[in-house]
Amino acid sequence: MATPAKLSSPADLLDGTDVFIFDCDGVLWRGDVVIDGVPEVLDKLRGMGKKIFFVTNNSTKSRKGYKGKFESLGLQVNAEEIFPSSFAAAAYFEQTKFKDTGKKVYVVGERGICEELDLIGVPWVGGEDDADKKVTIARGCKVDHDPDVGAVVVGFDRYFNYHKIQYARLCLTENPGCQFIATNTDAAANFTDVQMWAGARSMVGSIQGCTGKEPTVVGKPSPLMIEYLATKFGITDRKRMCMVGDRLDTDMLFGLNNGLRTCLTLSGVTTEELLFSKENQIIPDFYANTVADFLG
């Protein structure tokens, strides 16, 4: 089996790459703390004429919301460079002409998904409106659900509760043809700078468990976003694109499955021990301690 190369000379990666796709949590920042060297790396790549995109599985913010986060951290990026999984969900509904069905989406997730659905005119229910809802389980009690819900989309949700589980279950099991969409199935994520947190898989898995249904995943490693980027920006040579991320099972798999170069950073979820373990079958082209290694 091939082994990844330690990025000791930045030119080994930069010279053969025209487009860089960066994950965010664990690569550019941890929580609200920018990882050392990130501003300088972005400036360097732009100065070299490289195209840069940011593709994150975090669905809590829309593109507008992420633009605000970048700016709050002192990182100047263009809104059209940012592609969170909240946007991926909306893009999926747009590509499949969901709006034409006249159905609604039930959102198990936060504001980002709802804002992106608003932008494409797809009606939704749930989201943060259901954050404080409780259920009573007793004789004669039930949860009423909307029979016009044609899809349930599940993303990371800090306000996840039993009402949402039951509502989603009812939609998926009682509404004919109701689709089950997951923004991602990340097991854990770098939501703060001091510890790992349970990711969207904990929410998606709950809905899977009570319905027996498998979701359509629109975030990484799904090819949806790379196909969108390639089409929208006229990118034809994927071998000159590089996915930079901290996760093997999403970022690196996203790159490898879609013909991109890959660079794993050890600043987030994945340790060097895991990367080189016998159990790991996902081998990136390069690995670096952090993106600061791009500076040399």
Short mmCIF file of C-alpha atoms in Angstrom, two decimals:
data_model
loop_
_atom_site.label_atom_id
_atom_site.label_comp_id
_atom_site.label_asym_id
_atom_site.label_seq_id
_atom_site.Cartn_x
_atom_site.Cartn_y
_atom_site.Cartn_z
CA MET A 1 0.00 0.00 0.00
CA ALA A 2 1.23 3.51 -0.83
CA THR A 3 2.18 5.84 2.00
CA PRO A 4 1.50 9.58 2.18
CA ALA A 5 4.41 11.96 1.71
CA LYS A 6 5.29 14.43 4.44
CA LEU A 7 5.00 17.93 2.97
CA SER A 8 8.55 19.09 3.57
CA SER A 9 8.82 21.20 0.41
CA PRO A 10 5.71 23.28 -0.38
CA ALA A 11 6.62 23.35 -4.07
CA ASP A 12 5.92 19.61 -4.29
CA LEU A 13 2.23 20.41 -3.83
CA LEU A 14 1.85 24.02 -4.90
CA ASP A 15 3.56 23.78 -8.29
CA GLY A 16 1.18 21.12 -9.59
CA THR A 17 -2.03 22.58 -8.17
CA ASP A 18 -4.18 25.38 -9.55
CA VAL A 19 -7.22 25.03 -7.26
CA PHE A 20 -7.24 24.48 -3.50
CA ILE A 21 -10.35 23.36 -1.63
CA PHE A 22 -10.06 23.88 2.11
CA ASP A 23 -12.12 22.38 4.88
CA CYS A 24 -12.65 24.87 7.72
CA ASP A 25 -13.05 23.39 11.23
CA GLY A 26 -9.70 21.92 12.26
CA VAL A 27 -7.92 23.27 9.18
CA LEU A 28 -8.40 27.04 9.20
CA TRP A 29 -9.65 27.40 12.76
CA ARG A 30 -10.67 25.57 15.90
CA GLY A 31 -13.85 27.07 17.27
CA ASP A 32 -13.21 30.81 17.07
CA VAL A 33 -9.41 30.59 17.08
CA VAL A 34 -7.56 30.87 13.77
CA ILE A 35 -4.77 28.32 13.33
CA ASP A 36 -1.35 29.94 13.08
CA GLY A 37 -0.23 30.76 9.56
CA VAL A 38 -3.64 30.58 7.88
CA PRO A 39 -3.86 34.25 6.79
CA GLU A 40 -0.35 34.10 5.36
CA VAL A 41 -1.09 30.86 3.49
CA LEU A 42 -4.23 32.27 1.88
CA ASP A 43 -2.35 35.43 0.88
CA LYS A 44 0.47 33.36 -0.59
CA LEU A 45 -1.87 31.18 -2.66
CA ARG A 46 -3.78 34.18 -3.99
CA GLY A 47 -0.50 35.88 -4.84
CA MET A 48 0.46 32.81 -6.87
CA GLY A 49 -2.81 33.03 -8.81
CA LYS A 50 -4.37 29.95 -7.24
CA LYS A 51 -8.15 29.58 -6.98
CA ILE A 52 -9.39 28.95 -3.46
CA PHE A 53 -12.66 27.47 -2.22
CA PHE A 54 -13.90 26.55 1.23
CA VAL A 55 -16.07 23.44 1.46
CA THR A 56 -17.25 22.55 4.95
CA ASN A 57 -19.63 19.89 6.24
CA ASN A 58 -20.78 22.23 9.00
CA SER A 59 -24.38 23.18 8.14
CA THR A 60 -25.11 25.52 11.06
CA LYS A 61 -24.40 28.59 8.91
CA SER A 62 -25.39 29.64 5.40
CA ARG A 63 -22.89 31.11 2.95
CA LYS A 64 -23.79 34.55 4.30
CA GLY A 65 -23.28 33.34 7.86
CA TYR A 66 -19.89 31.87 7.02
CA LYS A 67 -18.83 35.08 5.29
CA GLY A 68 -19.51 36.80 8.60
CA LYS A 69 -17.45 34.23 10.50
CA PHE A 70 -14.48 34.57 8.15
CA GLU A 71 -14.59 38.34 8.56
CA SER A 72 -14.91 38.12 12.35
CA LEU A 73 -11.70 36.07 12.38
CA GLY A 74 -9.90 38.59 10.17
CA LEU A 75 -9.96 36.37 7.06
CA GLN A 76 -10.97 38.14 3.88
CA VAL A 77 -12.71 35.81 1.43
CA ASN A 78 -15.34 36.18 -1.26
CA ALA A 79 -18.83 34.86 -0.55
CA GLU A 80 -18.82 32.89 -3.80
CA GLU A 81 -15.81 30.92 -2.53
CA ILE A 82 -17.71 29.46 0.45
CA PHE A 83 -19.69 26.20 0.19
CA PRO A 84 -21.08 24.81 3.46
CA SER A 85 -23.21 21.65 3.52
CA SER A 86 -26.26 23.82 4.17
CA PHE A 87 -25.76 25.13 0.63
CA ALA A 88 -25.15 21.57 -0.61
CA ALA A 89 -28.58 20.57 0.69
CA ALA A 90 -30.22 23.50 -1.10
CA ALA A 91 -28.26 22.72 -4.27
CA TYR A 92 -29.52 19.14 -4.14
CA PHE A 93 -33.13 20.29 -3.87
CA GLU A 94 -32.58 22.73 -6.71
CA GLN A 95 -30.97 20.12 -8.97
CA THR A 96 -33.77 17.62 -8.30
CA LYS A 97 -36.45 20.31 -8.88
CA PHE A 98 -37.97 19.68 -5.46
CA LYS A 99 -39.76 23.03 -5.55
CA ASP A 100 -41.87 21.80 -8.47
CA THR A 101 -43.40 19.10 -6.26
CA GLY A 102 -45.13 21.72 -4.10
CA LYS A 103 -43.90 19.89 -1.00
CA LYS A 104 -42.15 21.23 2.11
CA VAL A 105 -38.90 20.28 3.83
CA TYR A 106 -38.75 19.38 7.51
CA VAL A 107 -35.46 20.68 8.89
CA VAL A 108 -33.63 18.96 11.73
CA GLY A 109 -30.81 21.44 11.99
CA GLU A 110 -29.95 25.07 12.49
CA ARG A 111 -30.33 28.41 10.76
CA GLY A 112 -27.90 27.76 7.93
CA ILE A 113 -30.08 25.17 6.22
CA CYS A 114 -33.21 27.30 6.59
CA GLU A 115 -31.54 30.41 5.15
CA GLU A 116 -30.28 28.50 2.11
CA LEU A 117 -33.74 26.99 1.49
CA ASP A 118 -35.25 30.49 1.68
CA LEU A 119 -32.88 31.64 -1.05
CA ILE A 120 -34.20 29.03 -3.51
CA GLY A 121 -37.83 29.45 -2.50
CA VAL A 122 -38.33 26.01 -0.97
CA PRO A 123 -40.79 26.09 1.96
CA TRP A 124 -39.70 24.49 5.20
CA VAL A 125 -40.89 23.77 8.72
CA GLY A 126 -39.00 22.87 11.88
CA GLY A 127 -35.44 24.04 12.34
CA GLU A 128 -34.91 26.36 15.29
CA ASP A 129 -38.71 26.82 15.57
CA ASP A 130 -38.81 23.35 17.13
CA ALA A 131 -35.87 23.92 19.47
CA ASP A 132 -37.91 24.03 22.68
CA LYS A 133 -40.73 21.66 21.78
CA LYS A 134 -41.43 18.82 24.17
CA VAL A 135 -43.63 15.74 23.90
CA THR A 136 -45.94 14.08 26.36
CA ILE A 137 -46.00 10.32 26.14
CA ALA A 138 -49.23 9.15 27.68
CA ARG A 139 -52.50 7.55 26.69
CA GLY A 140 -54.12 9.38 23.79
CA CYS A 141 -51.09 11.64 23.14
CA LYS A 142 -49.49 11.99 19.73
CA VAL A 143 -47.36 14.30 17.60
CA ASP A 144 -49.19 15.72 14.59
CA HIS A 145 -47.06 16.09 11.47
CA ASP A 146 -47.56 17.86 8.14
CA PRO A 147 -48.56 15.43 5.36
CA ASP A 148 -47.15 17.89 2.80
CA VAL A 149 -43.56 17.35 3.95
CA GLY A 150 -41.74 15.71 1.04
CA ALA A 151 -38.24 15.62 2.50
CA VAL A 152 -36.51 15.58 5.86
CA VAL A 153 -33.05 17.14 5.93
CA VAL A 154 -30.83 16.47 8.94
CA GLY A 155 -27.71 18.39 9.89
CA PHE A 156 -25.82 19.23 13.06
CA ASP A 157 -28.30 20.54 15.62
CA ARG A 158 -27.44 21.84 19.09
CA TYR A 159 -31.17 21.92 19.83
CA PHE A 160 -31.87 18.31 18.89
CA ASN A 161 -34.75 16.82 20.88
CA TYR A 162 -37.26 13.98 21.00
CA HIS A 163 -39.98 16.01 19.28
CA LYS A 164 -37.73 16.41 16.23
CA ILE A 165 -36.95 12.69 16.17
CA GLN A 166 -40.62 11.75 16.29
CA TYR A 167 -41.69 14.39 13.75
CA ALA A 168 -38.99 13.27 11.32
CA ARG A 169 -39.91 9.62 11.86
CA LEU A 170 -43.56 10.31 11.08
CA CYS A 171 -42.72 12.23 7.90
CA LEU A 172 -40.38 9.51 6.62
CA THR A 173 -42.60 6.56 7.47
CA GLU A 174 -46.08 7.97 6.79
CA ASN A 175 -45.62 10.52 3.96
CA PRO A 176 -45.35 8.60 0.65
CA GLY A 177 -42.05 9.21 -1.13
CA CYS A 178 -40.61 11.43 1.60
CA GLN A 179 -36.85 11.80 1.08
CA PHE A 180 -34.23 11.49 3.82
CA ILE A 181 -31.33 13.92 3.26
CA ALA A 182 -28.25 14.28 5.48
CA THR A 183 -25.91 17.24 5.22
CA ASN A 184 -23.11 14.98 6.48
CA THR A 185 -22.37 12.05 8.75
CA ASP A 186 -19.30 13.36 10.58
CA ALA A 187 -18.87 11.49 13.86
CA ALA A 188 -17.10 14.35 15.63
CA ALA A 189 -15.90 17.88 14.91
CA ASN A 190 -13.71 20.72 16.17
CA PHE A 191 -16.45 23.07 17.30
CA THR A 192 -14.17 24.62 19.95
CA ASP A 193 -10.45 24.88 20.45
CA VAL A 194 -10.33 22.68 23.57
CA GLN A 195 -12.12 19.41 22.75
CA MET A 196 -13.86 17.31 20.13
CA TRP A 197 -17.66 17.35 19.99
CA ALA A 198 -20.24 14.83 18.77
CA GLY A 199 -21.05 15.60 15.14
CA ALA A 200 -24.06 15.37 12.84
CA ARG A 201 -23.85 11.58 12.74
CA SER A 202 -25.43 11.53 16.19
CA MET A 203 -28.52 13.30 14.81
CA VAL A 204 -28.60 11.44 11.48
CA GLY A 205 -28.10 8.12 13.25
CA SER A 206 -31.08 8.72 15.51
CA ILE A 207 -33.35 9.19 12.51
CA GLN A 208 -31.83 6.19 10.75
CA GLY A 209 -32.32 4.07 13.82
CA CYS A 210 -36.03 4.75 14.24
CA THR A 211 -36.95 4.56 10.54
CA GLY A 212 -34.59 1.93 9.12
CA LYS A 213 -33.93 4.29 6.20
CA GLU A 214 -30.59 5.32 4.71
CA PRO A 215 -30.07 9.00 3.92
CA THR A 216 -28.81 10.64 0.77
CA VAL A 217 -25.65 12.46 1.94
CA VAL A 218 -24.98 15.76 0.18
CA GLY A 219 -21.85 16.91 2.01
CA LYS A 220 -18.37 15.41 1.76
CA PRO A 221 -17.52 12.75 0.65
CA SER A 222 -20.50 12.97 -1.72
CA PRO A 223 -19.44 14.16 -5.21
CA LEU A 224 -22.22 16.77 -5.35
CA MET A 225 -20.06 19.75 -4.36
CA ILE A 226 -17.09 18.97 -6.60
CA GLU A 227 -19.44 18.51 -9.55
CA TYR A 228 -21.08 21.84 -8.73
CA LEU A 229 -17.71 23.64 -8.49
CA ALA A 230 -16.34 22.09 -11.67
CA THR A 231 -19.45 23.06 -13.63
CA LYS A 232 -19.90 26.56 -12.21
CA PHE A 233 -16.25 27.61 -12.51
CA GLY A 234 -15.31 25.69 -15.65
CA ILE A 235 -12.72 23.48 -13.96
CA THR A 236 -11.78 20.62 -16.26
CA ASP A 237 -8.54 19.14 -14.88
CA ARG A 238 -9.26 17.67 -11.46
CA LYS A 239 -5.69 16.42 -11.17
CA ARG A 240 -4.67 20.06 -10.65
CA MET A 241 -7.12 20.48 -7.76
CA CYS A 242 -6.25 19.66 -4.16
CA MET A 243 -8.51 18.92 -1.19
CA VAL A 244 -6.98 20.10 2.09
CA GLY A 245 -8.69 18.76 5.20
CA ASP A 246 -8.29 17.15 8.59
CA ARG A 247 -10.60 14.14 8.19
CA LEU A 248 -9.78 10.90 6.39
CA ASP A 249 -13.34 9.61 5.98
CA THR A 250 -14.78 12.83 4.54
CA ASP A 251 -12.13 15.27 3.28
CA MET A 252 -9.56 12.82 1.98
CA LEU A 253 -12.16 10.38 0.67
CA PHE A 254 -13.90 13.30 -1.07
CA GLY A 255 -10.64 14.13 -2.82
CA LEU A 256 -9.58 10.60 -3.66
CA ASN A 257 -13.01 9.52 -4.94
CA ASN A 258 -13.26 12.56 -7.21
CA GLY A 259 -9.79 12.49 -8.75
CA LEU A 260 -8.25 15.35 -6.76
CA ARG A 261 -4.88 15.64 -5.10
CA THR A 262 -5.15 15.38 -1.33
CA CYS A 263 -3.36 16.89 1.65
CA LEU A 264 -4.26 15.91 5.21
CA THR A 265 -3.55 18.32 8.05
CA LEU A 266 -2.92 16.96 11.54
CA SER A 267 -4.41 20.07 13.15
CA GLY A 268 -7.89 18.64 13.61
CA VAL A 269 -9.54 15.23 13.92
CA THR A 270 -6.87 12.91 12.52
CA THR A 271 -3.68 12.03 14.37
CA GLU A 272 -0.47 10.82 12.76
CA GLU A 273 -0.95 7.54 14.63
CA LEU A 274 -4.34 6.99 12.99
CA LEU A 275 -3.04 7.99 9.57
CA PHE A 276 -0.33 5.31 9.67
CA SER A 277 -2.34 2.66 11.49
CA LYS A 278 -2.96 -0.72 9.86
CA GLU A 279 -6.70 -0.10 10.09
CA ASN A 280 -6.61 3.03 7.92
CA GLN A 281 -7.21 2.37 4.23
CA ILE A 282 -7.54 6.02 3.14
CA ILE A 283 -4.16 7.31 2.01
CA PRO A 284 -3.74 10.98 1.03
CA ASP A 285 -1.01 12.17 -1.30
CA PHE A 286 0.51 14.47 1.32
CA TYR A 287 0.17 15.24 4.99
CA ALA A 288 1.24 18.30 7.00
CA ASN A 289 1.17 19.34 10.61
CA THR A 290 -0.90 22.40 9.71
CA VAL A 291 -1.49 24.50 6.60
CA ALA A 292 1.37 26.68 7.83
CA ASP A 293 3.62 24.03 6.27
CA PHE A 294 2.57 25.49 2.91
CA LEU A 295 4.79 28.45 3.74
CA GLY A 296 7.96 26.38 3.96
#
